[in-house]
Short mmCIF file of C-alpha atoms in Angstrom, two decimals:
data_model
loop_
_atom_site.label_atom_id
_atom_site.label_comp_id
_atom_site.label_asym_id
_atom_site.label_seq_id
_atom_site.Cartn_x
_atom_site.Cartn_y
_atom_site.Cartn_z
CA UNK A 299 100.97 -12.80 -45.33
CA UNK A 300 97.96 -15.03 -43.60
CA UNK A 301 98.89 -13.68 -40.21
CA UNK A 302 97.49 -10.42 -40.81
CA UNK A 303 94.17 -11.68 -41.21
CA UNK A 304 94.48 -13.12 -38.19
CA UNK A 305 95.59 -10.13 -36.25
CA UNK A 306 92.88 -8.58 -38.54
CA UNK A 307 89.66 -10.87 -37.03
CA UNK A 308 91.44 -10.99 -33.66
CA UNK A 309 90.72 -7.40 -33.56
CA UNK A 310 87.55 -7.54 -34.20
CA UNK A 311 86.66 -10.57 -32.03
CA UNK A 312 88.13 -8.42 -29.17
CA UNK A 313 86.11 -5.28 -29.90
CA UNK A 314 82.99 -7.53 -30.30
CA UNK A 315 83.77 -9.22 -26.62
CA UNK A 316 84.14 -5.91 -24.85
CA UNK A 317 80.82 -4.67 -26.20
CA UNK A 318 79.11 -7.57 -25.30
CA UNK A 319 80.78 -7.44 -21.71
CA UNK A 320 79.71 -3.80 -21.43
CA UNK A 321 76.23 -4.48 -22.02
CA UNK A 322 75.81 -7.32 -20.03
CA UNK A 323 77.67 -5.20 -17.10
CA UNK A 324 74.88 -2.55 -17.36
CA UNK A 325 72.36 -4.82 -17.42
CA UNK A 326 73.31 -6.02 -14.02
CA UNK A 327 74.07 -3.16 -12.71
CA UNK A 328 70.28 -2.43 -12.88
CA UNK A 329 69.06 -5.89 -11.82
CA UNK A 330 68.77 -4.70 -8.20
CA UNK A 331 67.38 -1.64 -8.49
CA UNK A 332 63.70 -0.74 -7.74
CA UNK A 333 61.64 1.74 -9.60
CA UNK A 334 58.88 2.74 -6.81
CA UNK A 335 56.00 5.15 -7.82
CA UNK A 336 56.15 8.04 -5.79
CA UNK A 337 53.36 10.29 -7.47
CA UNK A 338 49.74 9.30 -7.03
CA UNK A 339 48.39 6.72 -9.54
CA UNK A 340 44.72 7.81 -10.12
CA UNK A 341 41.64 5.48 -11.41
CA UNK A 342 43.79 2.38 -11.04
CA UNK A 343 40.38 1.24 -9.79
CA UNK A 344 37.77 1.97 -11.00
CA UNK A 345 33.67 2.05 -10.16
CA UNK A 346 31.05 2.17 -12.77
CA UNK A 347 27.34 2.20 -12.45
CA UNK A 348 25.33 1.38 -15.08
CA UNK A 349 22.82 2.55 -16.54
CA UNK A 350 22.89 5.68 -15.05
CA UNK A 351 19.33 6.04 -15.38
CA UNK A 352 16.67 3.49 -14.54
CA UNK A 353 13.57 2.12 -13.28
CA UNK A 354 12.22 1.40 -9.66
CA UNK A 355 12.83 -2.68 -9.69
CA UNK A 356 15.52 -2.61 -12.74
CA UNK A 357 18.95 -4.10 -12.59
CA UNK A 358 21.82 -1.38 -11.57
CA UNK A 359 25.27 -2.91 -12.30
CA UNK A 360 27.97 -2.04 -9.74
CA UNK A 361 31.04 -2.79 -11.62
CA UNK A 362 34.93 -2.61 -10.52
CA UNK A 363 37.79 -2.75 -12.69
CA UNK A 364 41.50 -3.40 -11.88
CA UNK A 365 43.87 -2.01 -13.66
CA UNK A 366 47.41 -3.31 -12.89
CA UNK A 367 49.01 -2.05 -16.16
CA UNK A 368 48.13 1.18 -15.33
CA UNK A 369 50.62 1.35 -12.49
CA UNK A 370 53.32 0.05 -14.61
CA UNK A 371 52.41 2.94 -17.16
CA UNK A 372 53.40 5.48 -14.67
CA UNK A 373 56.90 4.65 -14.41
CA UNK A 374 56.89 3.87 -18.11
CA UNK A 375 58.01 0.19 -17.82
CA UNK A 376 58.25 -2.54 -20.05
CA UNK A 377 54.52 -4.09 -20.99
CA UNK A 378 53.22 -6.35 -18.56
CA UNK A 379 53.67 -9.25 -20.52
CA UNK A 380 57.31 -8.80 -19.85
CA UNK A 381 57.22 -9.00 -15.91
CA UNK A 382 58.49 -12.68 -14.67
CA UNK A 383 55.97 -11.74 -11.69
CA UNK A 384 52.86 -9.32 -10.87
CA UNK A 385 51.30 -9.68 -7.36
CA UNK A 386 48.45 -7.39 -6.29
CA UNK A 387 46.35 -7.66 -3.34
CA UNK A 388 43.72 -5.16 -3.25
CA UNK A 389 40.94 -4.24 -0.69
CA UNK A 390 38.30 -1.29 -0.92
CA UNK A 391 35.10 -0.24 0.66
CA UNK A 392 32.02 1.94 0.12
CA UNK A 393 28.75 2.46 1.49
CA UNK A 394 25.79 1.53 -0.60
CA UNK A 395 22.68 4.00 -0.99
CA UNK A 396 19.89 2.52 1.09
CA UNK A 397 17.74 3.05 -1.93
CA UNK A 398 19.35 -0.52 -3.45
CA UNK A 399 19.58 -3.62 -2.54
CA UNK A 400 22.50 -5.47 -2.26
CA UNK A 401 22.74 -9.58 -3.05
CA UNK A 402 23.06 -12.04 -0.05
CA UNK A 403 26.55 -12.41 0.81
CA UNK A 404 26.47 -15.85 -0.36
CA UNK A 405 25.51 -14.39 -3.95
CA UNK A 406 28.34 -12.06 -3.95
CA UNK A 407 31.54 -12.67 -5.51
CA UNK A 408 34.60 -14.28 -3.72
CA UNK A 409 35.80 -11.89 -1.22
CA UNK A 410 33.04 -9.65 -1.10
CA UNK A 411 30.88 -9.23 2.09
CA UNK A 412 27.78 -6.42 2.54
CA UNK A 413 26.81 -5.49 5.95
CA UNK A 414 23.23 -4.00 5.69
CA UNK A 415 23.22 -2.47 9.03
CA UNK A 416 26.23 -0.06 7.66
CA UNK A 417 25.48 -0.46 4.32
CA UNK A 418 29.37 -0.86 3.85
CA UNK A 419 30.09 -3.45 0.83
CA UNK A 420 33.59 -4.21 1.10
CA UNK A 421 35.56 -6.59 -1.10
CA UNK A 422 39.16 -7.94 -1.66
CA UNK A 423 40.92 -9.09 -4.84
CA UNK A 424 44.55 -10.55 -5.57
CA UNK A 425 45.74 -10.69 -8.81
CA UNK A 426 49.16 -13.01 -9.23
CA UNK A 427 50.48 -13.67 -12.79
CA UNK A 428 53.97 -14.02 -14.53
CA UNK A 429 56.27 -16.69 -15.91
CA UNK A 430 56.38 -20.16 -15.03
CA UNK A 431 59.85 -19.88 -13.70
CA UNK A 432 58.13 -17.72 -11.18
CA UNK A 433 56.28 -20.40 -10.15
CA UNK A 434 53.09 -18.67 -11.42
CA UNK A 435 50.64 -20.55 -13.66
CA UNK A 436 48.55 -17.35 -14.97
CA UNK A 437 50.44 -15.48 -17.76
CA UNK A 438 49.37 -11.74 -16.88
CA UNK A 439 48.31 -11.34 -20.80
CA UNK A 440 45.08 -13.49 -19.47
CA UNK A 441 44.57 -10.90 -16.57
CA UNK A 442 41.71 -9.65 -18.94
CA UNK A 443 39.97 -13.23 -19.01
CA UNK A 444 37.89 -15.09 -17.11
CA UNK A 445 41.00 -16.96 -15.42
CA UNK A 446 41.73 -13.72 -13.07
CA UNK A 447 38.98 -11.53 -11.19
CA UNK A 448 40.30 -8.27 -13.14
CA UNK A 449 36.51 -6.74 -13.35
CA UNK A 450 33.88 -7.52 -10.90
CA UNK A 451 30.10 -6.62 -10.91
CA UNK A 452 27.30 -6.68 -8.77
CA UNK A 453 23.75 -6.08 -9.38
CA UNK A 454 21.98 -3.62 -7.64
CA UNK A 455 17.89 -3.54 -7.38
CA UNK A 456 16.52 0.11 -7.44
CA UNK A 457 13.58 0.25 -5.05
CA UNK A 458 12.91 3.61 -4.89
CA UNK A 459 12.79 6.97 -7.27
CA UNK A 460 14.45 9.80 -7.01
CA UNK A 461 18.45 10.53 -7.64
CA UNK A 462 21.10 9.28 -5.70
CA UNK A 463 24.85 9.79 -5.48
CA UNK A 464 27.46 6.77 -4.79
CA UNK A 465 30.51 9.07 -3.42
CA UNK A 466 31.84 7.27 -0.44
CA UNK A 467 34.20 4.95 -0.84
CA UNK A 468 38.19 3.98 -0.80
CA UNK A 469 40.56 1.17 -1.45
CA UNK A 470 43.92 0.35 -0.85
CA UNK A 471 46.25 -2.26 -2.10
CA UNK A 472 49.99 -3.64 -2.31
CA UNK A 473 51.68 -3.59 -5.91
CA UNK A 474 54.78 -5.74 -6.45
CA UNK A 475 56.19 -6.51 -10.15
CA UNK A 476 59.41 -8.14 -10.89
CA UNK A 477 60.94 -7.84 -14.05
CA UNK A 478 64.28 -10.26 -14.36
CA UNK A 479 67.13 -8.46 -14.82
CA UNK A 480 65.49 -4.56 -15.07
CA UNK A 481 64.55 -4.37 -11.29
CA UNK A 482 61.45 -4.04 -9.63
CA UNK A 483 58.13 -1.84 -9.33
CA UNK A 484 56.40 -1.25 -6.20
CA UNK A 485 53.26 1.16 -5.34
CA UNK A 486 51.20 0.88 -1.98
CA UNK A 487 47.94 2.74 -1.10
CA UNK A 488 46.75 2.63 2.30
CA UNK A 489 43.28 3.73 3.83
CA UNK A 490 44.72 5.97 6.57
CA UNK A 491 47.75 7.83 4.62
CA UNK A 492 47.26 7.71 0.59
CA UNK A 493 43.44 5.81 -0.04
CA UNK A 494 42.30 5.84 -3.72
CA UNK A 495 38.81 7.04 -3.93
CA UNK A 496 36.10 6.42 -6.40
CA UNK A 497 34.87 9.26 -8.67
CA UNK A 498 31.03 10.34 -7.78
CA UNK A 499 28.78 9.36 -9.90
CA UNK A 500 24.88 10.00 -9.95
CA UNK A 501 22.28 7.59 -10.55
CA UNK A 502 18.74 8.44 -11.42
CA UNK A 503 15.94 5.87 -10.68
CA UNK A 504 12.39 6.82 -12.12
CA UNK A 505 9.62 5.43 -10.84
CA UNK A 506 6.11 6.57 -8.98
CA UNK A 507 3.92 5.80 -6.52
CA UNK A 508 0.14 5.03 -6.87
CA UNK A 509 -2.25 6.28 -4.33
CA UNK A 510 -6.24 6.09 -4.42
CA UNK A 511 -9.02 6.50 -1.93
CA UNK A 512 -9.09 4.24 0.87
CA UNK A 513 -12.41 3.36 1.42
CA UNK A 514 -15.82 4.03 -0.84
CA UNK A 515 -19.42 3.38 0.25
CA UNK A 516 -21.86 2.90 -2.43
CA UNK A 517 -25.41 2.24 -3.10
CA UNK A 518 -26.84 -0.47 -5.36
CA UNK A 519 -28.02 1.75 -8.46
CA UNK A 520 -25.56 4.35 -8.17
CA UNK A 521 -22.16 4.55 -9.61
CA UNK A 522 -19.33 6.94 -8.37
CA UNK A 523 -15.77 7.34 -10.03
CA UNK A 524 -12.37 6.96 -8.21
CA UNK A 525 -8.92 8.88 -9.63
CA UNK A 526 -5.48 7.58 -9.37
CA UNK A 527 -2.79 9.98 -7.98
CA UNK A 528 0.73 9.09 -9.27
CA UNK A 529 4.13 10.70 -7.60
CA UNK A 530 5.63 11.27 -11.20
CA UNK A 531 5.08 11.13 -14.91
CA UNK A 532 3.51 8.05 -16.21
CA UNK A 533 1.27 7.18 -19.18
CA UNK A 534 -1.41 6.73 -17.45
CA UNK A 535 -3.29 4.89 -20.97
CA UNK A 536 -1.17 1.72 -19.05
CA UNK A 537 -2.82 2.09 -15.90
CA UNK A 538 -5.04 -0.64 -14.97
CA UNK A 539 -7.53 -1.33 -12.33
CA UNK A 540 -8.84 -4.80 -10.89
CA UNK A 541 -11.27 -5.76 -8.37
CA UNK A 542 -11.10 -8.77 -6.08
CA UNK A 543 -14.80 -9.49 -6.56
CA UNK A 544 -16.18 -8.79 -9.69
CA UNK A 545 -19.49 -9.89 -9.10
CA UNK A 546 -19.76 -7.11 -6.58
CA UNK A 547 -18.82 -4.26 -8.92
CA UNK A 548 -17.92 -3.88 -12.38
CA UNK A 549 -15.29 -1.51 -13.61
CA UNK A 550 -14.62 0.58 -16.47
CA UNK A 551 -11.02 2.39 -16.72
CA UNK A 552 -10.54 5.34 -18.48
CA UNK A 553 -6.78 5.88 -17.20
CA UNK A 554 -5.73 7.47 -14.05
CA UNK A 555 -10.00 7.72 -13.71
CA UNK A 556 -12.09 4.70 -13.18
CA UNK A 557 -16.11 4.37 -13.10
CA UNK A 558 -17.55 1.75 -10.23
CA UNK A 559 -20.75 0.42 -10.89
CA UNK A 560 -22.43 -1.87 -8.23
CA UNK A 561 -23.58 -5.05 -9.11
CA UNK A 562 -25.12 -6.39 -5.83
CA UNK A 563 -24.77 -5.60 -1.97
CA UNK A 564 -21.38 -6.60 -0.66
CA UNK A 565 -17.84 -5.67 -0.27
CA UNK A 566 -14.66 -5.77 -2.13
CA UNK A 567 -11.25 -4.10 -3.03
CA UNK A 568 -9.92 -2.64 -5.94
CA UNK A 569 -6.51 -0.93 -6.76
CA UNK A 570 -4.63 0.53 -9.71
CA UNK A 571 -1.51 -1.36 -11.49
CA UNK A 572 1.07 0.23 -13.37
CA UNK A 573 3.94 -1.97 -15.44
CA UNK A 574 7.34 0.15 -15.64
CA UNK A 575 9.08 -0.31 -19.23
CA UNK A 576 11.27 -2.74 -17.49
CA UNK A 577 8.51 -4.84 -16.51
CA UNK A 578 8.19 -4.41 -12.88
CA UNK A 579 4.52 -3.99 -11.59
CA UNK A 580 3.54 -1.00 -9.10
CA UNK A 581 0.38 -1.40 -7.45
CA UNK A 582 -1.35 1.67 -5.44
CA UNK A 583 -3.21 1.01 -2.05
CA UNK A 584 -6.11 -1.34 -1.60
CA UNK A 585 -9.93 0.49 -1.75
CA UNK A 586 -12.31 -1.22 -0.10
CA UNK A 587 -15.77 -0.67 -1.64
CA UNK A 588 -18.91 -1.23 0.54
CA UNK A 589 -21.97 -1.78 -1.77
CA UNK A 590 -24.94 -1.43 0.41
CA UNK A 591 -28.76 -0.98 -0.51
CA UNK A 592 -30.15 2.44 0.54
CA UNK A 593 -32.25 3.78 3.73
CA UNK A 594 -36.05 3.61 2.58
CA UNK A 595 -38.71 6.05 3.51
CA UNK A 596 -42.50 6.26 2.35
CA UNK A 597 -43.64 9.93 1.80
CA UNK A 598 -46.08 11.13 2.30
CA UNK A 599 -47.68 9.25 4.66
CA UNK A 600 -51.32 10.06 4.80
CA UNK A 601 -54.03 9.22 7.14
CA UNK A 602 -57.01 8.81 5.43
CA UNK A 603 -58.17 9.63 1.88
CA UNK A 604 -61.88 10.26 0.61
CA UNK A 605 -64.50 9.03 -1.76
CA UNK A 606 -67.48 11.42 -1.94
CA UNK A 607 -69.82 13.72 -4.27
CA UNK A 608 -69.53 17.38 -4.26
CA UNK A 609 -71.68 20.24 -4.37
CA UNK A 610 -71.99 19.87 -8.34
CA UNK A 611 -72.82 15.98 -7.71
CA UNK A 612 -69.29 15.20 -9.12
CA UNK A 613 -67.79 12.12 -7.65
CA UNK A 614 -64.52 12.86 -6.29
CA UNK A 615 -61.88 10.05 -5.75
CA UNK A 616 -58.74 11.72 -3.58
CA UNK A 617 -55.66 10.22 -4.97
CA UNK A 618 -51.87 10.82 -3.43
CA UNK A 619 -48.22 10.44 -5.04
CA UNK A 620 -46.25 8.26 -2.88
CA UNK A 621 -42.66 7.96 -3.07
CA UNK A 622 -40.01 5.39 -2.05
CA UNK A 623 -37.46 7.73 -0.81
CA UNK A 624 -34.10 5.93 -1.11
CA UNK A 625 -31.52 7.93 0.88
CA UNK A 626 -27.39 7.63 1.84
CA UNK A 627 -26.19 7.38 5.05
CA UNK A 628 -25.47 10.93 5.06
CA UNK A 629 -29.21 12.15 4.15
CA UNK A 630 -28.94 12.76 0.24
CA UNK A 631 -31.31 10.83 -2.28
CA UNK A 632 -29.85 8.57 -4.67
CA UNK A 633 -29.73 9.92 -7.94
CA UNK A 634 -30.78 6.50 -9.73
CA UNK A 635 -33.34 5.20 -7.48
CA UNK A 636 -33.92 1.48 -7.82
CA UNK A 637 -37.30 -0.21 -8.99
CA UNK A 638 -39.80 -0.58 -6.61
CA UNK A 639 -42.97 -3.14 -6.58
CA UNK A 640 -46.23 -1.65 -5.28
CA UNK A 641 -48.95 -3.49 -3.82
CA UNK A 642 -52.33 -2.67 -1.86
CA UNK A 643 -54.02 -4.92 0.70
CA UNK A 644 -57.90 -3.84 -0.17
CA UNK A 645 -59.35 -2.84 -3.51
CA UNK A 646 -60.71 0.10 -1.72
CA UNK A 647 -57.39 1.95 -2.79
CA UNK A 648 -55.77 1.21 -5.99
CA UNK A 649 -52.03 1.56 -6.65
CA UNK A 650 -50.49 2.27 -9.94
CA UNK A 651 -46.78 2.96 -10.65
CA UNK A 652 -45.54 6.50 -11.96
CA UNK A 653 -42.39 6.25 -12.02
CA UNK A 654 -38.93 4.45 -10.95
CA UNK A 655 -39.56 4.49 -7.11
CA UNK A 656 -43.57 6.39 -7.70
CA UNK A 657 -46.89 5.39 -7.21
CA UNK A 658 -50.02 6.98 -7.20
CA UNK A 659 -52.46 5.88 -4.57
CA UNK A 660 -56.42 6.42 -5.45
CA UNK A 661 -59.32 5.62 -3.22
CA UNK A 662 -62.15 3.37 -4.81
CA UNK A 663 -64.50 2.94 -1.71
CA UNK A 664 -64.67 3.10 1.91
CA UNK A 665 -62.76 0.56 3.98
CA UNK A 666 -63.66 -1.39 7.16
CA UNK A 667 -59.99 -0.87 8.34
CA UNK A 668 -56.88 0.68 7.06
CA UNK A 669 -55.71 -0.57 3.79
CA UNK A 670 -51.87 -1.22 3.88
CA UNK A 671 -49.56 0.31 0.67
CA UNK A 672 -46.33 -1.47 0.20
CA UNK A 673 -43.54 -0.57 -1.57
CA UNK A 674 -40.73 -3.23 -1.93
CA UNK A 675 -37.61 -2.67 -3.77
CA UNK A 676 -37.90 -4.81 -7.22
CA UNK A 677 -34.43 -7.03 -6.87
CA UNK A 678 -34.20 -6.88 -3.20
CA UNK A 679 -38.00 -7.42 -1.87
CA UNK A 680 -36.77 -7.92 1.29
CA UNK A 681 -36.04 -4.41 1.69
CA UNK A 682 -39.75 -2.33 1.90
CA UNK A 683 -41.58 0.31 3.82
CA UNK A 684 -45.47 0.13 4.10
CA UNK A 685 -48.09 2.48 5.07
CA UNK A 686 -51.70 2.29 6.64
CA UNK A 687 -54.52 4.76 5.20
CA UNK A 688 -58.16 4.85 6.16
CA UNK A 689 -60.51 5.18 3.21
CA UNK A 690 -63.93 6.92 3.93
CA UNK A 691 -66.88 7.19 2.17
CA UNK A 692 -69.36 9.62 2.19
CA UNK A 693 -72.66 8.32 1.63
CA UNK A 694 -74.45 9.74 -1.85
CA UNK A 695 -77.95 8.96 -0.84
CA UNK A 696 -79.91 7.84 2.33
CA UNK A 697 -82.92 6.28 2.57
CA UNK A 698 -85.25 7.43 5.69
CA UNK A 699 -88.74 5.66 5.77
CA UNK A 700 -91.88 6.72 7.77
CA UNK A 701 -92.50 4.67 10.55
CA UNK A 702 -95.76 3.59 12.55
CA UNK A 703 -94.76 2.57 16.17
CA UNK A 704 -96.81 1.43 19.16
CA UNK A 705 -96.30 2.91 22.70
CA UNK A 706 -94.79 -0.16 23.59
CA UNK A 707 -91.91 0.28 21.28
CA UNK A 708 -90.62 3.05 23.43
CA UNK A 709 -87.35 3.71 23.24
CA UNK A 710 -86.75 2.98 19.49
CA UNK A 711 -83.57 2.92 17.80
CA UNK A 712 -84.76 4.36 14.42
CA UNK A 713 -81.42 3.49 12.50
CA UNK A 714 -82.12 0.06 11.44
CA UNK A 715 -84.68 1.70 9.37
CA UNK A 716 -82.09 4.15 7.83
CA UNK A 717 -79.89 2.93 4.61
CA UNK A 718 -76.89 4.60 2.99
CA UNK A 719 -75.83 4.25 -0.54
CA UNK A 720 -73.61 3.00 -1.76
CA UNK A 721 -73.42 0.41 0.79
CA UNK A 722 -69.68 0.84 0.85
CA UNK A 723 -70.48 3.93 2.31
CA UNK A 724 -68.54 4.35 5.74
CA UNK A 725 -68.83 7.68 7.22
CA UNK A 726 -72.63 6.97 8.51
CA UNK A 727 -72.71 9.33 11.44
CA UNK A 728 -75.96 11.64 11.82
CA UNK A 729 -78.18 13.66 14.00
CA UNK A 730 -82.15 13.10 14.23
CA UNK A 731 -84.17 16.52 15.37
CA UNK A 732 -88.09 16.92 16.12
CA UNK A 733 -89.33 19.22 13.79
CA UNK A 734 -93.08 18.66 14.25
CA UNK A 735 -94.85 16.82 17.37
CA UNK A 736 -92.36 17.93 20.09
CA UNK A 737 -95.62 16.53 22.66
CA UNK A 738 -95.17 13.30 20.47
CA UNK A 739 -91.81 12.26 20.80
CA UNK A 740 -88.58 13.41 21.68
CA UNK A 741 -84.73 12.53 20.53
CA UNK A 742 -82.43 11.13 23.43
CA UNK A 743 -78.95 10.01 22.63
CA UNK A 744 -80.13 8.98 19.06
CA UNK A 745 -83.35 7.03 20.32
CA UNK A 746 -87.06 7.89 19.78
CA UNK A 747 -89.01 8.21 23.25
CA UNK A 748 -92.29 7.84 22.69
CA UNK A 749 -94.54 10.50 24.58
CA UNK A 750 -98.18 9.90 23.20
CA UNK A 751 -100.08 8.69 20.32
CA UNK A 752 -100.00 11.43 17.55
CA UNK A 753 -97.72 12.16 14.61
CA UNK A 754 -94.30 13.54 14.56
CA UNK A 755 -91.97 14.95 11.91
CA UNK A 756 -88.30 14.15 12.38
CA UNK A 757 -85.31 15.57 10.26
CA UNK A 758 -82.22 13.48 10.00
CA UNK A 759 -78.66 15.63 9.36
CA UNK A 760 -75.45 13.49 8.03
CA UNK A 761 -72.24 13.86 9.68
CA UNK A 762 -69.97 17.38 9.00
CA UNK A 763 -66.66 16.40 7.96
CA UNK A 764 -65.93 19.81 6.87
CA UNK A 765 -62.88 19.51 9.44
CA UNK A 766 -61.36 16.83 7.31
CA UNK A 767 -61.23 19.04 4.55
CA UNK A 768 -59.33 22.52 5.96
CA UNK A 769 -58.61 23.82 2.68
CA UNK A 770 -62.31 23.69 1.19
CA UNK A 771 -64.08 21.43 -0.51
CA UNK A 772 -65.35 17.99 0.89
CA UNK A 773 -69.08 16.51 0.97
CA UNK A 774 -72.12 18.77 1.78
CA UNK A 775 -74.33 17.12 4.87
CA UNK A 776 -77.26 15.69 3.47
CA UNK A 777 -80.40 16.56 4.97
CA UNK A 778 -83.94 14.96 5.03
CA UNK A 779 -87.17 14.23 7.20
CA UNK A 780 -89.32 11.17 7.62
CA UNK A 781 -92.86 10.87 10.02
CA UNK A 782 -93.43 8.97 13.01
CA UNK A 783 -96.86 7.66 13.68
CA UNK A 784 -97.43 6.73 17.41
CA UNK A 785 -100.40 4.43 18.30
CA UNK A 786 -101.39 3.38 21.65
CA UNK A 787 -101.10 -0.01 22.95
CA UNK A 788 -98.70 -2.84 21.64
CA UNK A 789 -97.36 -3.60 18.39
CA UNK A 790 -99.59 -6.54 17.12
CA UNK A 791 -96.54 -7.96 15.06
CA UNK A 792 -93.51 -7.19 17.78
CA UNK A 793 -90.01 -7.39 15.97
CA UNK A 794 -91.58 -6.79 12.58
CA UNK A 795 -90.98 -3.38 10.80
CA UNK A 796 -94.15 -1.95 9.84
CA UNK A 797 -94.26 -0.78 6.38
CA UNK A 798 -94.72 3.24 6.58
CA UNK A 799 -97.28 4.43 4.75
CA UNK A 800 -98.11 8.19 3.03
CA UNK A 801 -99.63 10.07 6.43
CA UNK A 802 -101.41 12.67 3.97
#
C-alpha cells in the first residue's frame, strides 16, 4: 500500500527533473549566440549646447552624453545592470566655430584635444562596467555617477555677436556587451562607413560693438558733444563714459550722448563702456581729445584817433570798439569767447571793457608816440594781441603875439612865439602869409626875412587835416594874424623877446 505513493512521488520527481533539464538545455543553447545590432541606432551619442542664447563673453557649455543603455534597448536586451561585461570605446571629432574660444588642451577633460588651426575638437571616451567576476571594478549602475565619464562638458566662451551653427561633427565607437548565459551584443560605428552625426544646433550670441569718433579738437571755452553708435540694441541708459585725465575735460553723460567741456589746455582720451547682463564690459574705440587755445586777432586796427573841437564848439573825443577775436583753426569764431583783460600804455587813450572780449578805446589827449592797447586772455595771460594807435589832438586856441624885431634878427623864426592850447595838442602844423607890408618882410620856409624897417601884418592858418576825415567832420583850421614891427639897427637885448605892444 505504501509502494504506490513511492511510485507517485517518483513520477513527480522524474517529471520535474525533465522540465529543469529542458530549461537548462534551452539556456545553454543560447549562450553562444550573438545579438548584433544591424539597424542604425540614433542619438546614442548626443551633443547639447546650453544656453542657446547668450551674450558675448558669456560661457556656453558644450556637453557630450554617452548613452550605453540606448544601444541595448535596440535589441530589447536585459537591463544594463544584468550584463556581466560592457565595453565601449568611442571617438568623435567636430569643428568649433571660430567665434568661440576653447580651453587650452591642458584644461580639457582627459582624452580631449583641440587644434586651434583646424578648429577641430577631438575626444576619446572608454567605458567599462560589469560584475566583479568579469574582472571589472565598476558596476554598470554607476555609469551615471562621477566614477565613469558618461557626460563631458566643455566651456566655450563666445567672442562675437551673431547666430552660429554647430553642425559639423562625426563620431565612431566599438560596443560590446556580454550577458552571461544569454550571448553578446555588438554594435560598431565607423567614420567612413556608418558615422554617427550630431544634430545641428544654432546658438545666438547677443552683443554690441561701440563706435565713437577717433579725434576731436576743442577750444577752451567751447563745449562739444559726441554720440556713441552701437552695432546692436542696448540699453543706452547703462552706457558709461570715462576720461583718462579728468583735469583736462569734464564729461556729462546722457545715454548715448556725452557733453564734453574743456577745463584747460592739454590732451586726453575718452571712451564709452557698456556692461552686458553677464557682467562683461565692452569698450568703444578711444577718442583723442585735444584742447587748445584759440587763435587771437585784434580787430579793427585803427591807426589814429582824434581829439578836436568841431565847428559848433563841441569837444570830440573819437573812440573805437575793439574785439579780441578768438577763432578756431578752420576759421569760425568761438561761440563762447574767453574773458579778456585790457590795458593802455598811456593816459592818452582810455580803455574800458564793454563785453566778454570787447573794449571801447577813447582818445583823451594827444600823445607823443603810439599808444599800445593790449588785450590778453584773463586765464591765460601769456596769450595776447596788441595794436598801436596814434592819438592826435587839434589845438582849440592859438596864441600869436605881436613882435618887435631889429634888422639884425633876420631871419627870424616866429614859431617860438606861438603857443597852442591845450598844451597836449600835438597837431601844430601851420602856414604864414604876409598880408600887409610885403616890402618890410617875406616868409621863407616858415622864417621871417626882414627887408627894411616898417610894419607888417602876417596871417597864420593851422594845418588842414580834412584828409584824415574822408567822411566829413573834423576840426576847422584856425586863422588869425599878428603884427611885426621892424626897427633899424641891432637888438639891444639879443636873445630876449621884446614884448609886443599895440601898434595902433
